[in-house]
mmCIF file of C-alpha atoms and ligand atoms in Angstrom:
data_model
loop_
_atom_site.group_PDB
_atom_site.id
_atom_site.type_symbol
_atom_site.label_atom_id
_atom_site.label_comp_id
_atom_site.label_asym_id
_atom_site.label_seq_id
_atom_site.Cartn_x
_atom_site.Cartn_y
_atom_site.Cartn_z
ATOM 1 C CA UNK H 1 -40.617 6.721 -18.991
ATOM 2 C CA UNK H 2 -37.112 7.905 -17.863
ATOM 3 C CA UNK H 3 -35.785 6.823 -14.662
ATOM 4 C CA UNK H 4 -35.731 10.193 -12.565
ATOM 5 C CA UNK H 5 -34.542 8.365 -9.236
ATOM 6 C CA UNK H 6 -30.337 9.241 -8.414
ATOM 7 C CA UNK H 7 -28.386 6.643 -8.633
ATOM 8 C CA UNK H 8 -27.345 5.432 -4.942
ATOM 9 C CA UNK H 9 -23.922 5.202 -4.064
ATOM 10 C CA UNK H 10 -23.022 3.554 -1.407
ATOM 11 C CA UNK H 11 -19.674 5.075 0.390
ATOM 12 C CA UNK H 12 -18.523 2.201 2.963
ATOM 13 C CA UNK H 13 -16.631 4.521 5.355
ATOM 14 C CA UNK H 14 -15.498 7.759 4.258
ATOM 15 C CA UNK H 15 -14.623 10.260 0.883
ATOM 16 C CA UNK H 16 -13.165 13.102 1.142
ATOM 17 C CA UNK H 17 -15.330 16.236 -0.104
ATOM 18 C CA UNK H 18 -13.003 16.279 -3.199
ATOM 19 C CA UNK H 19 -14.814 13.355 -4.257
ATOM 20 C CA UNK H 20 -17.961 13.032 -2.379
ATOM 21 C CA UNK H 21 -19.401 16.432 -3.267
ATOM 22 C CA UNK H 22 -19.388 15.493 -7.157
ATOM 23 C CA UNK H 23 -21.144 12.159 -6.281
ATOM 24 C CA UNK H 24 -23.440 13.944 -3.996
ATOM 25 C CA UNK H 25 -24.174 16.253 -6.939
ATOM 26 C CA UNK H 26 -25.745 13.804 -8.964
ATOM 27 C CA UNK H 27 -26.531 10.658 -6.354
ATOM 28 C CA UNK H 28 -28.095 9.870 -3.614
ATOM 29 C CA UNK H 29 -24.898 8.960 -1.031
ATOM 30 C CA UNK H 30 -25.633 6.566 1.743
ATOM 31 C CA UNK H 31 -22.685 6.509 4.448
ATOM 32 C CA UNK H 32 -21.191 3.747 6.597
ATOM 33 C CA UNK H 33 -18.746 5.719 8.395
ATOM 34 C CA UNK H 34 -15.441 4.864 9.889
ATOM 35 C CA UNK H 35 -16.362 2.702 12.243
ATOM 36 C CA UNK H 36 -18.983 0.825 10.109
ATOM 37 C CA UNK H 37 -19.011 -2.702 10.327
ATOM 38 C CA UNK H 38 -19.472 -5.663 7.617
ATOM 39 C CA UNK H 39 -23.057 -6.011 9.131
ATOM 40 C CA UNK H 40 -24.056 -2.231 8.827
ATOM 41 C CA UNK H 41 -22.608 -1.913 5.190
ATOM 42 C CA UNK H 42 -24.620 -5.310 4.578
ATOM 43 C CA UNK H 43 -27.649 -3.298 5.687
ATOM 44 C CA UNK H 44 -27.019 -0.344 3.949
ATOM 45 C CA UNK H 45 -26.216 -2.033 -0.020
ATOM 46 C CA UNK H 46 -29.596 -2.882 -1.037
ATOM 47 C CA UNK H 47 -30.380 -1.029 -4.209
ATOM 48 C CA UNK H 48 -27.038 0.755 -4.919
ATOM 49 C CA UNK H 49 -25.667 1.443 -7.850
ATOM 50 C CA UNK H 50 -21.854 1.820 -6.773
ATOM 51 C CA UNK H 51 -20.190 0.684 -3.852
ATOM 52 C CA UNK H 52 -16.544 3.187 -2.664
ATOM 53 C CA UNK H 53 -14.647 0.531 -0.868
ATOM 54 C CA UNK H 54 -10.706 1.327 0.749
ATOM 55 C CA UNK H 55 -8.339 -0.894 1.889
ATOM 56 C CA UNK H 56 -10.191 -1.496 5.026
ATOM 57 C CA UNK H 57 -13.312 -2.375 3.817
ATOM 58 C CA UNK H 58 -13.613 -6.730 2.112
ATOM 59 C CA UNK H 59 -15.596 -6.522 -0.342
ATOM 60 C CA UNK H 60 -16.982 -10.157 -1.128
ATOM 61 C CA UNK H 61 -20.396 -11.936 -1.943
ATOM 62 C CA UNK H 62 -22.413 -11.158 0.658
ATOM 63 C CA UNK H 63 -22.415 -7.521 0.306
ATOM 64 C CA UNK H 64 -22.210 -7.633 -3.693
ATOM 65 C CA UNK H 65 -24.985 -9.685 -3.053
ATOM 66 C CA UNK H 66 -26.806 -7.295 -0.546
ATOM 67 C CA UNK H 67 -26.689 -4.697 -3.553
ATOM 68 C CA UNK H 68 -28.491 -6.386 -5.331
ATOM 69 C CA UNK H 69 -28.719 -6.754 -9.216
ATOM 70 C CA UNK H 70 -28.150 -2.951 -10.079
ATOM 71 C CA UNK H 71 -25.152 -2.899 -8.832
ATOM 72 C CA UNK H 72 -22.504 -1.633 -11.587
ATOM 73 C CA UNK H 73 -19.169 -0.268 -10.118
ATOM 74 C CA UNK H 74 -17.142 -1.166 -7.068
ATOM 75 C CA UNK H 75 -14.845 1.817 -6.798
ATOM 76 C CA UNK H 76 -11.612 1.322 -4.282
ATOM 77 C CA UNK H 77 -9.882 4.589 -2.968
ATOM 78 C CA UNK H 78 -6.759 3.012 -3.136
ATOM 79 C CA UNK H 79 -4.497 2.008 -6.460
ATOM 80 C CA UNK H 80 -4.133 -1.473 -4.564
ATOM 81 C CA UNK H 81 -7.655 -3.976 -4.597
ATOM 82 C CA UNK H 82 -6.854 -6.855 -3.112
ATOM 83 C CA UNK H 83 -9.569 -5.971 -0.587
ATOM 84 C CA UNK H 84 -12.017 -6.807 -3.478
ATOM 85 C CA UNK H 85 -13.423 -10.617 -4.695
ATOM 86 C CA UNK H 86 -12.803 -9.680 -7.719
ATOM 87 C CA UNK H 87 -14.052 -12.636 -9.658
ATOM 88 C CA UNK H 88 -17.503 -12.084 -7.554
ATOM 89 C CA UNK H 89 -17.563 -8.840 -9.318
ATOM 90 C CA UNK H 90 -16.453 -10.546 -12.604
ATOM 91 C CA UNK H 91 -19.215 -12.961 -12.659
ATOM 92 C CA UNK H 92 -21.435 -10.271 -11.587
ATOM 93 C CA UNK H 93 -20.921 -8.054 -14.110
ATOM 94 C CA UNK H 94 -19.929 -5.650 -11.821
ATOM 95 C CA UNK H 95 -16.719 -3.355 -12.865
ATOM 96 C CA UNK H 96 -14.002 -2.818 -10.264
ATOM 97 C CA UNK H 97 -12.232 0.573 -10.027
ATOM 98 C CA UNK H 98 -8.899 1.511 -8.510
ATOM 99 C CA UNK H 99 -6.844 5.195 -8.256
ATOM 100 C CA UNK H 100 -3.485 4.708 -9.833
ATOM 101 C CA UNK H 101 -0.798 6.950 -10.480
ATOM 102 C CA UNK H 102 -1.964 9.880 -8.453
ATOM 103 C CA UNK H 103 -0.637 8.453 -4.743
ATOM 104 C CA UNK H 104 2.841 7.304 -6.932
ATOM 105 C CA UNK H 105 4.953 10.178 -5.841
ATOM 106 C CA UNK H 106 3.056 10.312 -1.982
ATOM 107 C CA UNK H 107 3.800 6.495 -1.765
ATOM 108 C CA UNK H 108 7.348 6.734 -2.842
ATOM 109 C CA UNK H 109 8.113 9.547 -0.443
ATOM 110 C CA UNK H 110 6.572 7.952 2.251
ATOM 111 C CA UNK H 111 8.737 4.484 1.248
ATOM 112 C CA UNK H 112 11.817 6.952 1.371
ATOM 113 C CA UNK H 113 10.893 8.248 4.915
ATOM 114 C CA UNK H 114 10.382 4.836 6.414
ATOM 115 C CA UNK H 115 14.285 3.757 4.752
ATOM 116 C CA UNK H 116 15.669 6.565 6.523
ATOM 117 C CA UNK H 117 13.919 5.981 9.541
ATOM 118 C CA UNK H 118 14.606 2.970 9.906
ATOM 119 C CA UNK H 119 18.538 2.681 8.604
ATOM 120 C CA UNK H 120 18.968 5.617 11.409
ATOM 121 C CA UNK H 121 16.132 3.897 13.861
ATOM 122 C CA UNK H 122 14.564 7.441 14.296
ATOM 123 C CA UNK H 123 11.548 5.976 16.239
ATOM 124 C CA UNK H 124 13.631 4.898 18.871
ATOM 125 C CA UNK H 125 16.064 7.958 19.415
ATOM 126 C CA UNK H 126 13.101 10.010 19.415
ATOM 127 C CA UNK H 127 11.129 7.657 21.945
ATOM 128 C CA UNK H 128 14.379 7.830 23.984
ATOM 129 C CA UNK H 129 14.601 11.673 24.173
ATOM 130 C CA UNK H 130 10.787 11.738 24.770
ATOM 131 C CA UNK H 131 10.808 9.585 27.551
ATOM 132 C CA UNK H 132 13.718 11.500 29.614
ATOM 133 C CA UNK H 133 16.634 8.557 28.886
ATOM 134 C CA UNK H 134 19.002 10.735 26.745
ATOM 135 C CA UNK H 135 21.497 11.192 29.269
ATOM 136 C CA UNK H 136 24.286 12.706 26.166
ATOM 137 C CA UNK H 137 25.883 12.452 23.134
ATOM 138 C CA UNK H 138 27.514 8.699 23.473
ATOM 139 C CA UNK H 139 29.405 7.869 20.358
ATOM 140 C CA UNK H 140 28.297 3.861 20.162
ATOM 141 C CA UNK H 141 24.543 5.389 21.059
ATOM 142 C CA UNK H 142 22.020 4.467 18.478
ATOM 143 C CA UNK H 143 23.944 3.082 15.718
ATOM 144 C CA UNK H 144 22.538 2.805 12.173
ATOM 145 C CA UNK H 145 22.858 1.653 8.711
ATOM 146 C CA UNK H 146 24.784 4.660 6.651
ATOM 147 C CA UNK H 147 22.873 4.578 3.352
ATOM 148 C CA UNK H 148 25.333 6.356 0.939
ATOM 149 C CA UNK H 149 26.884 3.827 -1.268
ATOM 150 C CA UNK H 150 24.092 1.502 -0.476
ATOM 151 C CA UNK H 151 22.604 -1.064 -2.859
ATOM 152 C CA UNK H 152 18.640 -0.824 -2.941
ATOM 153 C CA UNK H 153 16.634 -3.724 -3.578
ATOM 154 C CA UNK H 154 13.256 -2.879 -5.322
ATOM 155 C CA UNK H 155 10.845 -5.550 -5.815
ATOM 156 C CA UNK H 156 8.094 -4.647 -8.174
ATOM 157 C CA UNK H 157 9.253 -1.669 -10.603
ATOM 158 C CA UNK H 158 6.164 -0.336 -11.512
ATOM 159 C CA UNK H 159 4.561 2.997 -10.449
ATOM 160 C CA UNK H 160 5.442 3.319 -6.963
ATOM 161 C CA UNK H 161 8.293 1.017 -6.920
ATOM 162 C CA UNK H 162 9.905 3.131 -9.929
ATOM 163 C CA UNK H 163 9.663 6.650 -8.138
ATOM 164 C CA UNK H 164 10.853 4.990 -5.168
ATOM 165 C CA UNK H 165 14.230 4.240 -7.458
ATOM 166 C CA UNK H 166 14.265 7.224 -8.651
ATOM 167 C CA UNK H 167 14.663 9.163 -5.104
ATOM 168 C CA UNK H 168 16.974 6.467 -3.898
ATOM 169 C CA UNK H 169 19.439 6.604 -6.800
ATOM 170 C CA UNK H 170 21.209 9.995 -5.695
ATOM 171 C CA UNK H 171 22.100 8.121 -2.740
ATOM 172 C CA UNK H 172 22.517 4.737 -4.056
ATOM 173 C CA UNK H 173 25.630 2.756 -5.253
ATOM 174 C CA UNK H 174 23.608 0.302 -6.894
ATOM 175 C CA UNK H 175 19.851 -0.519 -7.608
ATOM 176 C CA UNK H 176 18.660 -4.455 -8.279
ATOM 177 C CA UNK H 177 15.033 -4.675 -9.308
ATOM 178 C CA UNK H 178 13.036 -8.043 -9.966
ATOM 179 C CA UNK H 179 9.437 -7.792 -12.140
ATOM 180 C CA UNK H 180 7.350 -9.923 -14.056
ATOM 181 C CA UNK H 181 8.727 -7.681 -17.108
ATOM 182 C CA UNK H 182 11.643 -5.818 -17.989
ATOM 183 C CA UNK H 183 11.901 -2.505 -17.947
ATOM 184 C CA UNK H 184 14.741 -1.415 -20.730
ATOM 185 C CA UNK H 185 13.901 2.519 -19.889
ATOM 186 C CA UNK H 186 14.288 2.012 -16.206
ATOM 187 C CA UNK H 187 17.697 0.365 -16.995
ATOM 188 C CA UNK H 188 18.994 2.605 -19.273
ATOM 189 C CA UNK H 189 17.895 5.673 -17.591
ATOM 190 C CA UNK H 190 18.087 5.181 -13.399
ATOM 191 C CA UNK H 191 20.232 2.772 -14.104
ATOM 192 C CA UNK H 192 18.821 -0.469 -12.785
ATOM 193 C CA UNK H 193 19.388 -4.421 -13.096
ATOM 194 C CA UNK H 194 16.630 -6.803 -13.106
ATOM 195 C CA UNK H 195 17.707 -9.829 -11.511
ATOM 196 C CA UNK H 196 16.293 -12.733 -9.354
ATOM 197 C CA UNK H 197 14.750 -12.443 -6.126
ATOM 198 C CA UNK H 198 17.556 -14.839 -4.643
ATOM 199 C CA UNK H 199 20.208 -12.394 -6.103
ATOM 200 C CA UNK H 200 18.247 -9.161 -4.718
ATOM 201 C CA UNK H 201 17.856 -10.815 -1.198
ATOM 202 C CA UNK H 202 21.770 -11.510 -1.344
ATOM 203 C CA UNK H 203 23.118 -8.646 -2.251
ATOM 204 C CA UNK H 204 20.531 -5.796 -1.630
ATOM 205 C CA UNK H 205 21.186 -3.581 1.882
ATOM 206 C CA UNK H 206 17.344 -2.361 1.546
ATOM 207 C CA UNK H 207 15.084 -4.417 -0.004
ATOM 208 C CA UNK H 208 11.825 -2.189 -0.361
ATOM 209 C CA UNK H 209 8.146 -3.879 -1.450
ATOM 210 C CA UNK H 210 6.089 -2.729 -4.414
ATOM 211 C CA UNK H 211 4.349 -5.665 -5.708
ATOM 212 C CA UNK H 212 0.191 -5.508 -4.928
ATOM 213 C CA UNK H 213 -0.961 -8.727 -2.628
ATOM 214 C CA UNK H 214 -2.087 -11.318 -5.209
ATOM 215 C CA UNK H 215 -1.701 -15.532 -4.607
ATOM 216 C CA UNK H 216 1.681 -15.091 -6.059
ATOM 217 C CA UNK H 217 3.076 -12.109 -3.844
ATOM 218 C CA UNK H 218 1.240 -13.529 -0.605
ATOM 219 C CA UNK H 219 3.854 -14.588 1.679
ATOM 220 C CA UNK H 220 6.866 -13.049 -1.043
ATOM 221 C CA UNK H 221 9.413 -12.832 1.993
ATOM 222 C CA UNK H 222 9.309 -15.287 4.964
ATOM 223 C CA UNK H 223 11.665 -16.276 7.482
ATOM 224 C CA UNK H 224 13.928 -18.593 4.958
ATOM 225 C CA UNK H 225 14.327 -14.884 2.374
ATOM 226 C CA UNK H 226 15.045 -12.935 5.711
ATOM 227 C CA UNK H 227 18.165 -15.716 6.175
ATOM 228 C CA UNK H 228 19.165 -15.175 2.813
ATOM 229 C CA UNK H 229 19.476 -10.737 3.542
ATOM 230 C CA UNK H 230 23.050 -9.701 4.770
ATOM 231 C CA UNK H 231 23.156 -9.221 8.673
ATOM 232 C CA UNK H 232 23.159 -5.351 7.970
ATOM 233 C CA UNK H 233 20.454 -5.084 5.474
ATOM 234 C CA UNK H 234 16.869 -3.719 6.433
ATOM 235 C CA UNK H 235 13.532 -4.189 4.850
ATOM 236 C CA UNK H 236 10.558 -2.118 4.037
ATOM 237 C CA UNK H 237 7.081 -2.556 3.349
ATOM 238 C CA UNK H 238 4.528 0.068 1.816
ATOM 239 C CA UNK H 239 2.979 -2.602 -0.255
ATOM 240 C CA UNK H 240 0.557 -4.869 1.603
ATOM 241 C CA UNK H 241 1.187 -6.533 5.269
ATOM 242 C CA UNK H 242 0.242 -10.356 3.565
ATOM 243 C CA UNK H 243 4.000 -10.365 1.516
ATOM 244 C CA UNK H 244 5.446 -10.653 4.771
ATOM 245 C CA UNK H 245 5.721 -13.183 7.550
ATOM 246 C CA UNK H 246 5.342 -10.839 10.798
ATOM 247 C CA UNK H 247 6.611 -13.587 13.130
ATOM 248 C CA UNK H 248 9.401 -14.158 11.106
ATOM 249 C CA UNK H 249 10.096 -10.663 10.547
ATOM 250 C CA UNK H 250 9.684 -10.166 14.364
ATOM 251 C CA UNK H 251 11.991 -12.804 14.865
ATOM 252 C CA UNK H 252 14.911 -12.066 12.550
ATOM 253 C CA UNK H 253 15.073 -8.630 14.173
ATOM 254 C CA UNK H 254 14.965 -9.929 17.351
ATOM 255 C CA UNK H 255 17.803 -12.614 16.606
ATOM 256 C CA UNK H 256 19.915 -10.114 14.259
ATOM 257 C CA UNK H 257 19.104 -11.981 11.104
ATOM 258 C CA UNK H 258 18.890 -8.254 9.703
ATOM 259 C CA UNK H 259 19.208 -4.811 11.089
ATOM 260 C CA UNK H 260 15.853 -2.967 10.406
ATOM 261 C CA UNK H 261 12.870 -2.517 9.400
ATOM 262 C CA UNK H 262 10.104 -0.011 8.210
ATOM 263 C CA UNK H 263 6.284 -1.213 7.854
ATOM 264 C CA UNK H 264 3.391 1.358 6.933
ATOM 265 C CA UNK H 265 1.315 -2.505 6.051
ATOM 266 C CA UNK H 266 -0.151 -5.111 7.855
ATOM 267 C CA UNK H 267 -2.349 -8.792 7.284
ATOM 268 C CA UNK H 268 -5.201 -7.747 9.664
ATOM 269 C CA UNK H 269 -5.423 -3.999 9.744
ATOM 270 C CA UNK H 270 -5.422 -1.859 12.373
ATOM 271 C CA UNK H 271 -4.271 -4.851 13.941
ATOM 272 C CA UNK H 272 -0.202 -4.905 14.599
ATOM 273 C CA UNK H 273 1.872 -8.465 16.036
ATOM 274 C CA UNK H 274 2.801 -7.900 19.119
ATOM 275 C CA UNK H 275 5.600 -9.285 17.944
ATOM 276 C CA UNK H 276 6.567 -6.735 15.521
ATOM 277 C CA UNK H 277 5.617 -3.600 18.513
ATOM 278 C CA UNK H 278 8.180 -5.857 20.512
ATOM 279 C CA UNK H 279 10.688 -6.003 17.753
ATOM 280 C CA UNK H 280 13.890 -3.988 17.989
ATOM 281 C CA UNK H 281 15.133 -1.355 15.719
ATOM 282 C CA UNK H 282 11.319 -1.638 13.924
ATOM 283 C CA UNK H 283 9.272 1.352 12.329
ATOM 284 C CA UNK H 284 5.809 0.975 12.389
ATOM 285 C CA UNK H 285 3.207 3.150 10.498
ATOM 286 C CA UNK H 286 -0.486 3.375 10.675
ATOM 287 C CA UNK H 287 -0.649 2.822 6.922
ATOM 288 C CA UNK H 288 -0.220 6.317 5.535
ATOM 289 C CA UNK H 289 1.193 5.550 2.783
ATOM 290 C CA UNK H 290 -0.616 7.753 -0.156
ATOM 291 C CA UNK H 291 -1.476 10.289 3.676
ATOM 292 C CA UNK H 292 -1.209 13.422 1.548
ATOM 293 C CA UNK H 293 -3.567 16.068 1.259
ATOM 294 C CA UNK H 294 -2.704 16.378 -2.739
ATOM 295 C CA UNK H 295 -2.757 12.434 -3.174
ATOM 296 C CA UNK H 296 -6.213 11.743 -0.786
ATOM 297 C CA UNK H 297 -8.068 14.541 -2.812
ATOM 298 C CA UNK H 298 -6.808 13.578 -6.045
ATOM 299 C CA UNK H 299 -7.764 10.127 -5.592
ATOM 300 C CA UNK H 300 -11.092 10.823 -4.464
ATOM 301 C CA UNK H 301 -11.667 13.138 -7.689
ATOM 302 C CA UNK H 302 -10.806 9.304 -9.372
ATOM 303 C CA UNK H 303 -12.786 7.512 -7.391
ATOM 304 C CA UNK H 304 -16.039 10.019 -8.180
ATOM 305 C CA UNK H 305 -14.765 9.927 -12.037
ATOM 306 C CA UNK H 306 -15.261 6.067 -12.062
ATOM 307 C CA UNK H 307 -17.991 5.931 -10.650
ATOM 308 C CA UNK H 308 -19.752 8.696 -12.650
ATOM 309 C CA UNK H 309 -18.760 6.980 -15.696
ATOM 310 C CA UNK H 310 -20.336 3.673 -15.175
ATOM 311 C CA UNK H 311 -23.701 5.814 -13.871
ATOM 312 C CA UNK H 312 -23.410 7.592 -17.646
ATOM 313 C CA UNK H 313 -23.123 4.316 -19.481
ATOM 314 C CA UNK H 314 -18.938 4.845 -19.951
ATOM 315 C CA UNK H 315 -15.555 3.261 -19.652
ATOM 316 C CA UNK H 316 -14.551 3.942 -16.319
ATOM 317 C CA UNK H 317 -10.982 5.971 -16.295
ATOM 318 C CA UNK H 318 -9.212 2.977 -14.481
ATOM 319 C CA UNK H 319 -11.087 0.074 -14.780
ATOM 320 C CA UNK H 320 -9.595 -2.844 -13.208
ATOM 321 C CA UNK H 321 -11.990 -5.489 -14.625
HETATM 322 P P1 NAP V 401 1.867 -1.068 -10.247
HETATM 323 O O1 NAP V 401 2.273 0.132 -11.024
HETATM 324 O O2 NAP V 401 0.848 -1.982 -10.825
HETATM 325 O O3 NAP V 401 3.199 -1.868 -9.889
HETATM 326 C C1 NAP V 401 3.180 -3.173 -9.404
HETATM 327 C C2 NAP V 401 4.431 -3.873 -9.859
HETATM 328 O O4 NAP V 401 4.431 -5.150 -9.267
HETATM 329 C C3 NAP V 401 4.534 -4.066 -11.363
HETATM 330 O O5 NAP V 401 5.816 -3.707 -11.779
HETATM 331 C C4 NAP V 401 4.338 -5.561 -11.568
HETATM 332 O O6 NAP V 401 5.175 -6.129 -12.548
HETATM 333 C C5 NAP V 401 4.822 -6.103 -10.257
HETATM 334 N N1 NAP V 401 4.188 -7.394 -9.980
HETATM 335 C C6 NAP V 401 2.887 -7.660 -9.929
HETATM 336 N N2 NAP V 401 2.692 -8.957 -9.622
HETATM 337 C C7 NAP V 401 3.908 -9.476 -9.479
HETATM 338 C C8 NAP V 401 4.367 -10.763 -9.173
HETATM 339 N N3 NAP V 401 3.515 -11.773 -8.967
HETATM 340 N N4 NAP V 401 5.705 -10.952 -9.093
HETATM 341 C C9 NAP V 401 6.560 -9.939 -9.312
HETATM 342 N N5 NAP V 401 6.164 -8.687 -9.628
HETATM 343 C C10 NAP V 401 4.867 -8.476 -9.708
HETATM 344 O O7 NAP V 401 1.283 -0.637 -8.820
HETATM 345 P P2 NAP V 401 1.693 0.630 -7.937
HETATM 346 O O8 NAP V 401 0.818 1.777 -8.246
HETATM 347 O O9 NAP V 401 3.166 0.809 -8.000
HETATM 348 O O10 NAP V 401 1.272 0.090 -6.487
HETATM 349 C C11 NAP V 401 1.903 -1.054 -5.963
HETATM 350 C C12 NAP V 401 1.227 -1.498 -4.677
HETATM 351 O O11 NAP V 401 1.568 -0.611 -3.617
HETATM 352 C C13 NAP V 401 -0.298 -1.498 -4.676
HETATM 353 O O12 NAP V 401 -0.824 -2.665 -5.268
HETATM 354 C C14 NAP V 401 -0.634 -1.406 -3.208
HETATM 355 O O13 NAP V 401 -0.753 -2.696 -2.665
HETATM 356 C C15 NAP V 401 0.579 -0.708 -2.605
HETATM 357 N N6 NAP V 401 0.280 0.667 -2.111
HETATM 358 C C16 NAP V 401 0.359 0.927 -0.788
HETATM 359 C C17 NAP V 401 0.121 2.209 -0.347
HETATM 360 C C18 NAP V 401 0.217 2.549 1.109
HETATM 361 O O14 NAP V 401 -0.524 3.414 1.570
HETATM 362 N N7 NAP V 401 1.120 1.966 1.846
HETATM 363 C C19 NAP V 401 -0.223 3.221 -1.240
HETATM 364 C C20 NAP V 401 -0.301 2.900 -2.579
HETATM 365 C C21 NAP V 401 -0.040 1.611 -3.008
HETATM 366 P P3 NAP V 401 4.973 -5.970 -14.121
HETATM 367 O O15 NAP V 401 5.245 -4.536 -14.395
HETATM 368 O O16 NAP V 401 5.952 -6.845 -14.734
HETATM 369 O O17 NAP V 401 3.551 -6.340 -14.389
HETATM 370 C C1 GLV V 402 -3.244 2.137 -0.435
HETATM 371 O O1 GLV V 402 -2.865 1.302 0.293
HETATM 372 C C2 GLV V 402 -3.454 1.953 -1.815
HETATM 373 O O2 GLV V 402 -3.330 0.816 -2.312
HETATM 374 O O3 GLV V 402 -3.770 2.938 -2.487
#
């Protein structure tokens, strides 16, 4: 007899319609909601057949276990997965999904924005106007970090950190990458130079993140790689809060170890330091990286393609494992 039940996907906190209605079309969706916690999601996996996880959302044993045995696909709506166990799912059986590619350009952009903001410390000029203290032009008021010229330091040239290059080359005298691989095109055509992290870290005036969080990346720049950045130079993160040290970040601003920084990525989301919100000359973004209305639908479309494809029995687009 065939099996006329809909598969059950299980969408931890939120898809947009781009996505959800083609689930919804051919599964039965059961909703945790933004707010859901790990309990409620525990509560709600028994008997799915896919589980839509985001960056917020750990997925480990418990809930893999909690779904039980016909569970096939964890889907993330998000390129990165480092939210995900994924040798739990790998010993499982269970395939892990991701949405590459589509949030490159958003990403990038959004990388760019926090450079600029941060080189010309645009969240505090505007919180100065805002709050009634401009008092008139002043020519040593609010001081930044002229970019033209500037050598960018891009760790991790692959999708994002690539686009990133290329929208910082019209401006840039210089760009250093460092990557587990070469990339001859990205030399020959930006151009580029891979070199060492030490030699990026010396020499770079932004050095801007693009490597996921994995055991190697964890903890990439702390407070003795901050010491090793010019006085001047500024760093950014769009990748993942756990490359960098908060405290130490917090404290080289504070102590002028370097001049800036822009963060859209933190360890314990929504959860910021209060040492970074009492950091000077320090942008801080709600994660909003891939926040475009083009990039959120598109990668919800990838997220209901994976997922579809392990309910019909086929490769998912972009399998992870
Ligand atoms: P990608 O194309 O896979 O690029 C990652 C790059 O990191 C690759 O070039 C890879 O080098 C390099 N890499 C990986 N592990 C490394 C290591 N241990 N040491 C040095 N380099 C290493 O990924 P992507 O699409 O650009 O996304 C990058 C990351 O950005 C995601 O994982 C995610 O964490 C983050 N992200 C954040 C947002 C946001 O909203 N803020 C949005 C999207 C993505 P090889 O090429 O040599 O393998
Ligand atoms: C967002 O952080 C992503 O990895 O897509």
């Amino acid at each position: 007899m065939p099996d006329t039940e809909p598969p059950i996907v299980l969408i931890c906190r939120r898809l947009l319609s781009a996505g959800r209605d083609r689930l919804a079309a051919r599964c039965e969706i059961r909703e945790g909601g933004l707010d859901a916690t790990p309990e409620e999601l525990v509560a709600l996996a028994p008997g799915t057949t896919a589980i839509v996880a985001d960056p917020s959302v750990a997925v480990g044993e418990e809930l893999l276990d909690a779904a039980g045995e016909g569970l096939r696909v964890v889907a993330n709506y998000a390129v990165g997965y480092d939210n995900v166990a994924l040798e739990a799912c790998r010993s499982r059986g269970i395939a892990v999904t991701n949405t590459p590619g589509v949030l490159t350009n958003a990403t990038a952009e959004l990388a760019l924005a926090l450079t600029l903001a941060a080189a010309r410390r645009l969240g505090e000029a505007e919180g100065e106007l805002r709050a009634g203290r401009w008092s008139g032009w002043d020519p040593g008021d609010m001081l930044g970090l002229e970019l033209s010229g500037a050598t960018f330091g891009v760790v991790g040239m692959g999708r994002i950190g690539r686009r990133y290059a290329e929208l910082v080359a019209p401006l840039s005298g210089a760009i250093l990458y460092t990557s587990r691989s070469p990339k001859s095109d990205v030399e020959r055509g930006l151009p580029a130079a891979r070199v060492q992290m030490e030699e990026l870290l010396a020499r770079a005036d932004v050095v801007s993140l693009h490597v996921p969080a994995t055991p190697e990346t964890i903890g990439l720049i702390g407070a003795a790689e901050l010491n090793a950045m010019p006085r001047h130079a500024m760093l950014v993160n769009t990748a993942r809060g756990p490359l960098v040290d908060a405290e130490a970040l917090a404290r080289a601003l504070r102590d002028g170890a370097i001049s800036a920084a822009g963060l859209d990525v933190y360890e314990h989301e929504p959860n910021v330091p209060q040492a970074l919100l009492d950091a000077p000359r320090c942008v801080l973004l709600p994660h909003v990286g891939s926040a475009t209305t083009r990039a959120r639908d598109a990668m919800a479309v990838l997220v209901a393609d994976n997922v579809l494809a392990v309910v019909d029995g086929a490769e998912p687009p972009n399998r992870v494992i």
